[in-house]
Tab-separated table of C-alpha atoms in Angstrom:
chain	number	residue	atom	x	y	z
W	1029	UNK	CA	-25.573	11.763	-19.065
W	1030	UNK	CA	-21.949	13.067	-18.011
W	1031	UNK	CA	-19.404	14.224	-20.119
W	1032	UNK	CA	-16.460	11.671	-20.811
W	1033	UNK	CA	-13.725	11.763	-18.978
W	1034	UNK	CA	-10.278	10.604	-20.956
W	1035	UNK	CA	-7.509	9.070	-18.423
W	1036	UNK	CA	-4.092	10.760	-19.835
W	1037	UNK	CA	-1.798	8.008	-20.049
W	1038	UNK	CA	1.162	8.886	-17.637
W	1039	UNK	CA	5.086	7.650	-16.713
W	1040	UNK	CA	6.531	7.256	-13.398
W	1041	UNK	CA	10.012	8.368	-12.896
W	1042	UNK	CA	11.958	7.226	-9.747
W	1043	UNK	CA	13.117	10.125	-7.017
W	1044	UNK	CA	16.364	7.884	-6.513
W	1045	UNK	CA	18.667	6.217	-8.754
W	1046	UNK	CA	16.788	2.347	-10.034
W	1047	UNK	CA	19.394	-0.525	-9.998
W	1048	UNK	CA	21.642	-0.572	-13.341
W	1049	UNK	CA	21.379	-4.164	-14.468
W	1050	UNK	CA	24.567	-4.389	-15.182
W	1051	UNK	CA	25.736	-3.633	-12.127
W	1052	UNK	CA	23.108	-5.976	-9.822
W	1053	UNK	CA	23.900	-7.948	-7.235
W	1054	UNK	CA	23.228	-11.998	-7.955
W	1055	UNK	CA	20.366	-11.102	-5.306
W	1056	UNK	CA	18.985	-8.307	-7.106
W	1057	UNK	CA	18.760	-10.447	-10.207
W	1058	UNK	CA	17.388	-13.247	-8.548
W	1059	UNK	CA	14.686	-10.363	-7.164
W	1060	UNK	CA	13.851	-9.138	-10.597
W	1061	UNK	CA	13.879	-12.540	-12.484
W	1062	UNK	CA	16.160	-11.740	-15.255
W	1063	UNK	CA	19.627	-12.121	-16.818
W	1064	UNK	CA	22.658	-8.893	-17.103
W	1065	UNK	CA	21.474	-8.946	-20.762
W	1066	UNK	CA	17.684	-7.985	-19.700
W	1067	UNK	CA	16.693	-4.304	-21.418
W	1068	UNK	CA	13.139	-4.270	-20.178
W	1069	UNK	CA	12.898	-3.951	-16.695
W	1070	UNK	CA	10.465	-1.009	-15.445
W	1071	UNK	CA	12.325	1.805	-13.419
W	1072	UNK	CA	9.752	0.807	-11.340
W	1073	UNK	CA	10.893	-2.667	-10.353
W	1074	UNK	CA	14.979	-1.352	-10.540
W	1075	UNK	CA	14.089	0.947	-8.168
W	1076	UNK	CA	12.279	-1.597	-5.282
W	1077	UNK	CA	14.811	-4.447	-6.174
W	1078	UNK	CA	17.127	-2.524	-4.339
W	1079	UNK	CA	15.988	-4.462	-1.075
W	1080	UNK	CA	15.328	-7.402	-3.045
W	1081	UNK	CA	13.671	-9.419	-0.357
W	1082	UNK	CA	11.136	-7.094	0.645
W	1083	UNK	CA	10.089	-6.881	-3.441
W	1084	UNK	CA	9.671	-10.510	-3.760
W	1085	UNK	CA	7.845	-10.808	-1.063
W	1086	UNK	CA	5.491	-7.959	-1.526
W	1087	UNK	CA	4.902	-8.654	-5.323
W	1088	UNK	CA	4.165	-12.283	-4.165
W	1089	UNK	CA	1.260	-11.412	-2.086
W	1090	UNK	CA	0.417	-8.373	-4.464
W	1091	UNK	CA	-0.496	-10.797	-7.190
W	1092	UNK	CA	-2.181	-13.620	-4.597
W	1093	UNK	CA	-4.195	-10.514	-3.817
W	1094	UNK	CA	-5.146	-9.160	-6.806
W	1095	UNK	CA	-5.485	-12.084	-9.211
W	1096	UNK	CA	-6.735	-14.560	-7.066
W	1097	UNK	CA	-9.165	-16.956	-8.855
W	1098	UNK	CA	-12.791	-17.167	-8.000
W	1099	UNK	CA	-14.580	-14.576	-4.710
W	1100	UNK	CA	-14.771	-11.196	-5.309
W	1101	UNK	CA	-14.594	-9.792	-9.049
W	1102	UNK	CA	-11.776	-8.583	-10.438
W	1103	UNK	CA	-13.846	-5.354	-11.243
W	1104	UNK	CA	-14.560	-4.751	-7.422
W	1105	UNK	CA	-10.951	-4.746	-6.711
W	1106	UNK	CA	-9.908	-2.825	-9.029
W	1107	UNK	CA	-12.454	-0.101	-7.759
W	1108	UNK	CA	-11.353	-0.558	-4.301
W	1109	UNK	CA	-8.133	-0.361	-5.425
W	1110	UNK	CA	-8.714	3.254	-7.202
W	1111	UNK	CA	-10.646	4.470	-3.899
W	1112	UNK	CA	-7.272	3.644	-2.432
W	1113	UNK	CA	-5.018	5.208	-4.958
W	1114	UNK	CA	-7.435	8.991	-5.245
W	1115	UNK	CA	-7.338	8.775	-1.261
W	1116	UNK	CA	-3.362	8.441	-0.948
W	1117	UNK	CA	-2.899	11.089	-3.578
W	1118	UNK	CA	-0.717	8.038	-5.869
W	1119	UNK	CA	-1.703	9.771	-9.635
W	1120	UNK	CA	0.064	6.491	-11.870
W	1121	UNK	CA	-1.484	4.088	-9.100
W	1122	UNK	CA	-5.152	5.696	-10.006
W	1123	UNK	CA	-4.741	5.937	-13.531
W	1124	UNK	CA	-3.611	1.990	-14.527
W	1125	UNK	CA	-6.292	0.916	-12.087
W	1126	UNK	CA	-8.719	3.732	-13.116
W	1127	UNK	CA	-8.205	2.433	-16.649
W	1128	UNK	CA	-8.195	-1.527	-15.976
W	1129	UNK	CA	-11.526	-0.972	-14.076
W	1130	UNK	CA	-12.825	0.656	-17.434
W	1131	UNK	CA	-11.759	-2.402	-19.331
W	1132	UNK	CA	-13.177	-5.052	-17.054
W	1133	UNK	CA	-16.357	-3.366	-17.360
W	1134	UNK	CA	-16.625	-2.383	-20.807
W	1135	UNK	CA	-17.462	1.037	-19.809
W	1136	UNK	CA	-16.577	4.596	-18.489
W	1137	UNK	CA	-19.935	5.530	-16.380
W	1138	UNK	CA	-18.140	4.855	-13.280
W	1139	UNK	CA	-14.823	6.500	-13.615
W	1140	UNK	CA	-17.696	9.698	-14.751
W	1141	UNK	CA	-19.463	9.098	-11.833
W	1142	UNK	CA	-16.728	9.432	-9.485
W	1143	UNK	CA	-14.604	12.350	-11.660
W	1144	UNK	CA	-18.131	14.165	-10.954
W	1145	UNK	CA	-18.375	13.146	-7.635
W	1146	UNK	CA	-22.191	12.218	-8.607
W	1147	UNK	CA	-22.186	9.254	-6.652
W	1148	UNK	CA	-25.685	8.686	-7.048
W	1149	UNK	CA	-25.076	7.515	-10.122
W	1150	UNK	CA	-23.177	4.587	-9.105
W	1151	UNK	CA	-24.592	1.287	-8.680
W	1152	UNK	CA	-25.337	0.205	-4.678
W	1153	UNK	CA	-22.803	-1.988	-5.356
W	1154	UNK	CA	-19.977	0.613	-6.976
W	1155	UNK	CA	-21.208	3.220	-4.088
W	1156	UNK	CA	-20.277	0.907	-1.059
W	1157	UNK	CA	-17.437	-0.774	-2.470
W	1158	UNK	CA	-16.250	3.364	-3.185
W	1159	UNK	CA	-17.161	4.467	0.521
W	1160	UNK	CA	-15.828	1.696	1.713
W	1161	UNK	CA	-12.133	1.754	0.276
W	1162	UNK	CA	-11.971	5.522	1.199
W	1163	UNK	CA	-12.826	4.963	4.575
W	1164	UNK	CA	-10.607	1.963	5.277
W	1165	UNK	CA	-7.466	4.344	3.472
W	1166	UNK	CA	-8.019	7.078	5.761
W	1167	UNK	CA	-5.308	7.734	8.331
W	1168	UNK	CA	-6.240	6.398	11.172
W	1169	UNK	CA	-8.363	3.985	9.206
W	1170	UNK	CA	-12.460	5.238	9.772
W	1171	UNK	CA	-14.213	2.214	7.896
W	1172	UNK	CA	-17.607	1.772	10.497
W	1173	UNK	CA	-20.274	-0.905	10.647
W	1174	UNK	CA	-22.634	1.107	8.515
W	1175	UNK	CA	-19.802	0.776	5.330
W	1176	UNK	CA	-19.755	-3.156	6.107
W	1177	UNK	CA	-23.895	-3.366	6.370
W	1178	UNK	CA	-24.158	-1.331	3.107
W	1179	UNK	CA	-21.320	-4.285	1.232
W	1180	UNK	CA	-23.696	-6.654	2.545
W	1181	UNK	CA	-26.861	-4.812	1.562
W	1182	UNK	CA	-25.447	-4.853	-1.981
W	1183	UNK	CA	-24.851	-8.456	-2.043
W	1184	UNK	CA	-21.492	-8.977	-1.266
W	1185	UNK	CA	-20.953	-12.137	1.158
W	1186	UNK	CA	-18.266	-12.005	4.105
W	1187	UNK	CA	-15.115	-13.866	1.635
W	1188	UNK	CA	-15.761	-11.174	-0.994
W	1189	UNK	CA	-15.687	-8.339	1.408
W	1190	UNK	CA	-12.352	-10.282	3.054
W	1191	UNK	CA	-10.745	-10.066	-0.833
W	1192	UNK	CA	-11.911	-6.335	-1.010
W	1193	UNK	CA	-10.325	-5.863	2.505
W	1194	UNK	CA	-6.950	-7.017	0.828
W	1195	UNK	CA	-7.589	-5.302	-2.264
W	1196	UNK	CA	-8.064	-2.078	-0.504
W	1197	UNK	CA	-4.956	-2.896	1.597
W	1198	UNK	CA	-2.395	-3.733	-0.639
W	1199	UNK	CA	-3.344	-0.657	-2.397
W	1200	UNK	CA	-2.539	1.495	0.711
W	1201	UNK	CA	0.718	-0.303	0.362
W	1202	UNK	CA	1.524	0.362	-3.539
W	1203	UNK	CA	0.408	3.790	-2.936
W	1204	UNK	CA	3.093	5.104	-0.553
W	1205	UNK	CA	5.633	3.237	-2.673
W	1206	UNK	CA	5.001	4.459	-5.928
W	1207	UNK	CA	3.955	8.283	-4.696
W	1208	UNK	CA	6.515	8.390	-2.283
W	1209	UNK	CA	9.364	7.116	-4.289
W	1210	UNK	CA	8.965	9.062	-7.563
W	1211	UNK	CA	6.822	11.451	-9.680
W	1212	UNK	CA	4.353	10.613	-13.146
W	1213	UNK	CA	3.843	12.912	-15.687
W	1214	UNK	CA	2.055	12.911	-19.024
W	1215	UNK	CA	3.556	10.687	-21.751
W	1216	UNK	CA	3.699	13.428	-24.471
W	1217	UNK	CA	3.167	17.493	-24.276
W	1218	UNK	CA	2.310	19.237	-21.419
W	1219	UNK	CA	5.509	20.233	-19.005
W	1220	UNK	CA	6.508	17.575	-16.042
W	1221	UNK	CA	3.435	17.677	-13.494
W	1222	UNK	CA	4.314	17.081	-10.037
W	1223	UNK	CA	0.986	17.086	-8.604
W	1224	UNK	CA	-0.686	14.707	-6.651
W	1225	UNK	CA	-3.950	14.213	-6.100
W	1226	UNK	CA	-6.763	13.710	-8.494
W	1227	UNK	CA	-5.033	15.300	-11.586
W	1228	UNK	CA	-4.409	12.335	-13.138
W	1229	UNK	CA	-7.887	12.297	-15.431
W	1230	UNK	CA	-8.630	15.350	-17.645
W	1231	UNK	CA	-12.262	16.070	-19.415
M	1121	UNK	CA	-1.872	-21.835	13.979
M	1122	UNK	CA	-2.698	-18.126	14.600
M	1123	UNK	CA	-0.815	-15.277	12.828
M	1124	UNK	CA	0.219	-11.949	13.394
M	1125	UNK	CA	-3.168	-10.946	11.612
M	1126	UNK	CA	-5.579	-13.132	13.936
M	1127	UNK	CA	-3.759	-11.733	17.192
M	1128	UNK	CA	-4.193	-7.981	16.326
M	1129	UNK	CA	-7.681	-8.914	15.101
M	1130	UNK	CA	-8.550	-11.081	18.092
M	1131	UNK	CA	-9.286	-14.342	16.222
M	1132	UNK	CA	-8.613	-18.068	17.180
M	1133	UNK	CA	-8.912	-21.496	15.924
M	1134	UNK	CA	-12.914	-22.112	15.911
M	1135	UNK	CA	-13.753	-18.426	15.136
M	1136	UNK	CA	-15.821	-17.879	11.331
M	1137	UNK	CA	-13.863	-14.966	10.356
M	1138	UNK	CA	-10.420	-17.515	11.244
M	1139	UNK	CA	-11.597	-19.972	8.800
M	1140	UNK	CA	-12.499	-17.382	6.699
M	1141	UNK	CA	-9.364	-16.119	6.695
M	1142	UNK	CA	-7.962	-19.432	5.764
M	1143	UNK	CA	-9.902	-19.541	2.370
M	1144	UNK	CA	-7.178	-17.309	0.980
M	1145	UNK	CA	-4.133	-19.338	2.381
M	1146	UNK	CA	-1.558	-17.172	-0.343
M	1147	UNK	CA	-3.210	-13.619	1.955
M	1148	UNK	CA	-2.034	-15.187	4.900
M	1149	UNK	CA	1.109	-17.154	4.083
M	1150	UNK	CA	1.844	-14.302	1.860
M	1151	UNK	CA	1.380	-11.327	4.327
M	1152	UNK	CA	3.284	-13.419	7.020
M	1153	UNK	CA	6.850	-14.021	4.575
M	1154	UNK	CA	6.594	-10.249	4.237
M	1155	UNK	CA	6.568	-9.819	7.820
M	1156	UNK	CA	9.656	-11.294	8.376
M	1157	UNK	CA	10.970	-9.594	5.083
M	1158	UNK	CA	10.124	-6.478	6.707
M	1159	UNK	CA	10.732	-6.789	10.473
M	1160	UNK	CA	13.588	-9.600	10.319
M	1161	UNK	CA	14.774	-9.853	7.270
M	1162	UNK	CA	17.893	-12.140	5.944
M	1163	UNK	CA	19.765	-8.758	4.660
M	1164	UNK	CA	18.469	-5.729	6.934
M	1165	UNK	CA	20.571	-3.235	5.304
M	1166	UNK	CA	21.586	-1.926	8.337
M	1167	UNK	CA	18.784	-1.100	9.944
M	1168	UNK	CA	18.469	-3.480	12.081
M	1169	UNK	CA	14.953	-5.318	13.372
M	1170	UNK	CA	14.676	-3.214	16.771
M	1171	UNK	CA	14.926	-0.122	14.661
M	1172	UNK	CA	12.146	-1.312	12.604
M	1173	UNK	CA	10.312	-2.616	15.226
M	1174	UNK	CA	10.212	1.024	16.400
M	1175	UNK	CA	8.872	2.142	13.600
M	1176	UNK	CA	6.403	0.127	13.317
M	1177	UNK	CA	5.165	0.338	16.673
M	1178	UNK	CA	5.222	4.283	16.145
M	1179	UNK	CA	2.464	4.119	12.819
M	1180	UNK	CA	0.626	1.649	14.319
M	1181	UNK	CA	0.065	4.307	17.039
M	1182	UNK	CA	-0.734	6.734	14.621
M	1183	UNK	CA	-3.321	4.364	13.016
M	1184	UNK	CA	-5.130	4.239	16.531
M	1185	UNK	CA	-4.596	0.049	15.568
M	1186	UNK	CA	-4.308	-0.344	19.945
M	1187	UNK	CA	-3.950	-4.387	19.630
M	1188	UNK	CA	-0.844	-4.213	17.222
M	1189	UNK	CA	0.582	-0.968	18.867
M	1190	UNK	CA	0.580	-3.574	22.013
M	1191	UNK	CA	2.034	-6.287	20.191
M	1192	UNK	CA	4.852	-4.169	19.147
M	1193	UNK	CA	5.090	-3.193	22.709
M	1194	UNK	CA	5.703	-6.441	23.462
M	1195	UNK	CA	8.033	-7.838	20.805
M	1196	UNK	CA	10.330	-3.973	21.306
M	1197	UNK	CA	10.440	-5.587	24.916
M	1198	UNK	CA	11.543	-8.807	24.182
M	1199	UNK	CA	14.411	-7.009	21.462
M	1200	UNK	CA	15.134	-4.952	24.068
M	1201	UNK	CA	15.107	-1.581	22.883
M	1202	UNK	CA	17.657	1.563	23.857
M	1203	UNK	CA	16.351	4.646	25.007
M	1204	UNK	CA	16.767	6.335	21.623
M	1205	UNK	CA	14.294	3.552	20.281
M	1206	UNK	CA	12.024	3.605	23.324
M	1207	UNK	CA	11.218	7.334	22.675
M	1208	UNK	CA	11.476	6.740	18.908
M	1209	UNK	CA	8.498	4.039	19.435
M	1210	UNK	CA	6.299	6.224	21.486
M	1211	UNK	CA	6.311	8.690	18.943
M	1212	UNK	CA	8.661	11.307	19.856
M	1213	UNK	CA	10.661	13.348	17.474
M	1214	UNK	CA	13.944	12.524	17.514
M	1215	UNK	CA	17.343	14.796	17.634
M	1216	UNK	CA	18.362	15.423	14.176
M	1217	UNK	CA	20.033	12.639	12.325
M	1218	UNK	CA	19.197	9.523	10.833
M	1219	UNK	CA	16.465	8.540	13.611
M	1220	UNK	CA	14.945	11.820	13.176
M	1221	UNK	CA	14.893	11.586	9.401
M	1222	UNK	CA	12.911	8.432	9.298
M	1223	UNK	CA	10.625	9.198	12.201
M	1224	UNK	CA	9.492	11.765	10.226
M	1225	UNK	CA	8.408	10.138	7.017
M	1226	UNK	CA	7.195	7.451	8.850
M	1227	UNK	CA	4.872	9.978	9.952
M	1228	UNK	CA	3.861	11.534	6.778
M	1229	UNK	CA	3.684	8.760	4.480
M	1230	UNK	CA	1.398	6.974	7.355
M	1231	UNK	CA	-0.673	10.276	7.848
M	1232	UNK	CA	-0.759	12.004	4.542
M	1233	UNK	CA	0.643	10.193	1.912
M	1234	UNK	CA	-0.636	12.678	-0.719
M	1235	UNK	CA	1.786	15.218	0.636
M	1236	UNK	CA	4.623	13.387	0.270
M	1237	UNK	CA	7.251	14.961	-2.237
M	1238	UNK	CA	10.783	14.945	-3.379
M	1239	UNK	CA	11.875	16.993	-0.623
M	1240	UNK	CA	10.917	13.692	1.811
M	1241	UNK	CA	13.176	11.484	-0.218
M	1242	UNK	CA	15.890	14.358	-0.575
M	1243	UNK	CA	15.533	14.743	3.865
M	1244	UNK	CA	16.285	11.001	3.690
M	1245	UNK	CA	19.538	10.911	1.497
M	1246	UNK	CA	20.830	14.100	3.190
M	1247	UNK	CA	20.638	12.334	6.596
M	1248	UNK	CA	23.010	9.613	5.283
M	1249	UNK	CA	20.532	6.754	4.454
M	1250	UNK	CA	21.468	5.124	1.360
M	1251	UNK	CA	19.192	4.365	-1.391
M	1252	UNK	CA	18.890	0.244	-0.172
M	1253	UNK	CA	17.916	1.804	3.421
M	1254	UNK	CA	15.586	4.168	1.690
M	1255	UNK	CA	13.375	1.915	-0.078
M	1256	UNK	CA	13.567	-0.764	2.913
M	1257	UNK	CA	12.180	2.071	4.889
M	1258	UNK	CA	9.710	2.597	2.567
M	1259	UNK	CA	8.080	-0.830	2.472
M	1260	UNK	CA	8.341	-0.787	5.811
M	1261	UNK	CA	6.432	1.851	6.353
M	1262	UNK	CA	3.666	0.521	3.508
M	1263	UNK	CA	3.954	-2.709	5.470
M	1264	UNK	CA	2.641	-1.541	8.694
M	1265	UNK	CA	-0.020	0.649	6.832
M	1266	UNK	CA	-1.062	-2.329	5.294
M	1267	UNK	CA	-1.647	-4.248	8.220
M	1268	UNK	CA	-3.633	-1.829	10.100
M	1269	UNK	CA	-5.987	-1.729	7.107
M	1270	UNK	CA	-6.656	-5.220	7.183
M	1271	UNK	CA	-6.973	-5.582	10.868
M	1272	UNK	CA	-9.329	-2.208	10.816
M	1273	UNK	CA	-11.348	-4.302	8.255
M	1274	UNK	CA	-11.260	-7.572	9.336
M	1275	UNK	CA	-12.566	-5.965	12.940
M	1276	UNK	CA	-15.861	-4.990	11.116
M	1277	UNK	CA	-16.435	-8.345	9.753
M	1278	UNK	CA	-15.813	-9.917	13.343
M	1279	UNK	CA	-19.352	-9.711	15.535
């Protein structure tokens, strides 16, 4: 049995100035679906709205993506999103999907598994979906045959392995906005941490 | 009707993996309206779509993805390019300026996106890109990286 492993809640903070609302262009609004007198709109979003039609088209096909009904379950793409998110160094993109993939499954023993890099402690099922989603984020992509024949091996049919394909994908995409475009750090305590990488969980 | 997608992956009409494909009609309609959001979009904040054509065709290179790289090839053609974006394209580094600016976090964010740090966005800003043309850049550049990793994938699913 491995030790827990706690995911530190973090918050992203932009690298450039996000939109003021009061100050948005009718576009921008449009973008961000909400009125001048709007308070709660993520730095996050005020920062992408800036080219408003790339963010409504990317959060369009973000959500198709990741909540589409029925195929692969919403478990499996959260994982493949995480493999993503530890492989492109994006800290907030590993934790929220780190934790949702905890919540889906009522349980930590895979976020342990892969903090511990025990791997053989993963189900078939967790381990290819986890090889799988780092391979297909490397630069140039290195996914092989063998990563497909072990999704199939663990039961996963061609449409589910098309969703994870997406999954994985999108994730690639998130990743280099939300790492690229700003910093997280810890909620409460411990001094800004600018690090990237897999510092986003602590024991 | 084949997308950018099938062509890169070498599907058509008939093929299992096209109607596949076709079971999640938001994926494709969705990843298609970002295409032109991306590459030809109603508001390019000045950079214009043979710019970003450019720069797409340059990470696709660097993703080894040889059937987009060629379709970018083809589509720079038909826009076509200057010798500033020719060379920008086939991966060269440009003078310094603007060009030289983006063709380098192009590179980085496609290649190591872990290393990426203020100092990229600062490099960007300092060459005169404002902050519209900065995150336009950037989902450009996620864009691209997003379609290689579904035509890599889809590529494995297709014998």
């Amino acid at each position: 049995m491995l030790p827990k492993i706690r995911i530190r809640t973090l918050v992203w903070h932009p690298y450039v100035t996000p939109i003021d609302l009061a100050r948005a262009t009718p576009a921008q609004l449009e973008a961000m679906k909400v009125t001048p007198s709007s308070t709660k709109v993520s730095p996050y979003v005020r920062t992408l709205a800036h080219d408003p039609e790339s963010y409504v088209t990317r959060t369009v096909l973000f959500n198709a993506i990741m909540y589409a009904q029925g195929g692969l379950p919403r478990c499996d793409r959260e994982l493949g999103a995480l493999g993503a998110s530890v492989v492109n160094g994006c800290a907030y993109c590993a934790m929220i999907h780190g934790q949702r993939l905890a919540q889906l499954t009522h349980s930590d023993d895979a976020l342990s598994a892969l903090w511990y890099r025990r791997y053989d402690l993963l189900s078939a099922r967790d381990a290819a979906i986890w090889h799988f989603a780092r391979a297909l984020s490397a630069a140039p992509p290195a996914a092989g045959p063998h990563h497909v024949a072990a999704l199939r091996q663990a039961g996963l049919s061609d449409a589910e392995i098309v969703d994870l394909i997406h999954a994985i994908a999108i994730f690639g995409w998130a990743n280099r906005l939300m790492h690229t475009l700003g910093h997280s750090e810890p909620t409460s305590g411990a001094p800004p941490a600018r690090t990237s990488g897999q510092g986003r969980k602590e024991r | 009707m084949t997308d950018a997608i099938d062509e890169a992956t070498g599907l058509v009409p008939g093929d299992a993996l096209f109607a596949l494909r076709r079971q999640r009609p938001d994926f494709v309609t969705g990843a298609e309206l970002c295409r032109h959001a991306l590459l030809t979009p109603a508001d390019d904040q000045g950079l214009a779509p043979p710019l970003r054509l450019a720069l797409a065709r340059r990470m696709a290179a660097l993703n080894a993805d040889g059937p987009l790289t060629a379709t970018y090839d083809a589509a720079l053609d038909t826009a076509g390019a200057r010798d500033d974006l020719t060379q920008l394209a086939a991966g060269k580094i440009p003078l310094p300026g603007p060009l030289r600016a983006m063709a380098l976090h192009c590179d980085r964010v496609t290649r190591d996106n872990r290393s990426a740090s203020e100092a990229d966005i600062a490099a960007l800003a300092a060459a005169s890109l404002s902050t519209p043309q900065i995150i336009a850049l950037s989902e450009l550049i996620a864009f691209v990286n997003y379609q290689c990793r579904v035509t890599a994938g889809l590529r494995l699913l297709k014998d």
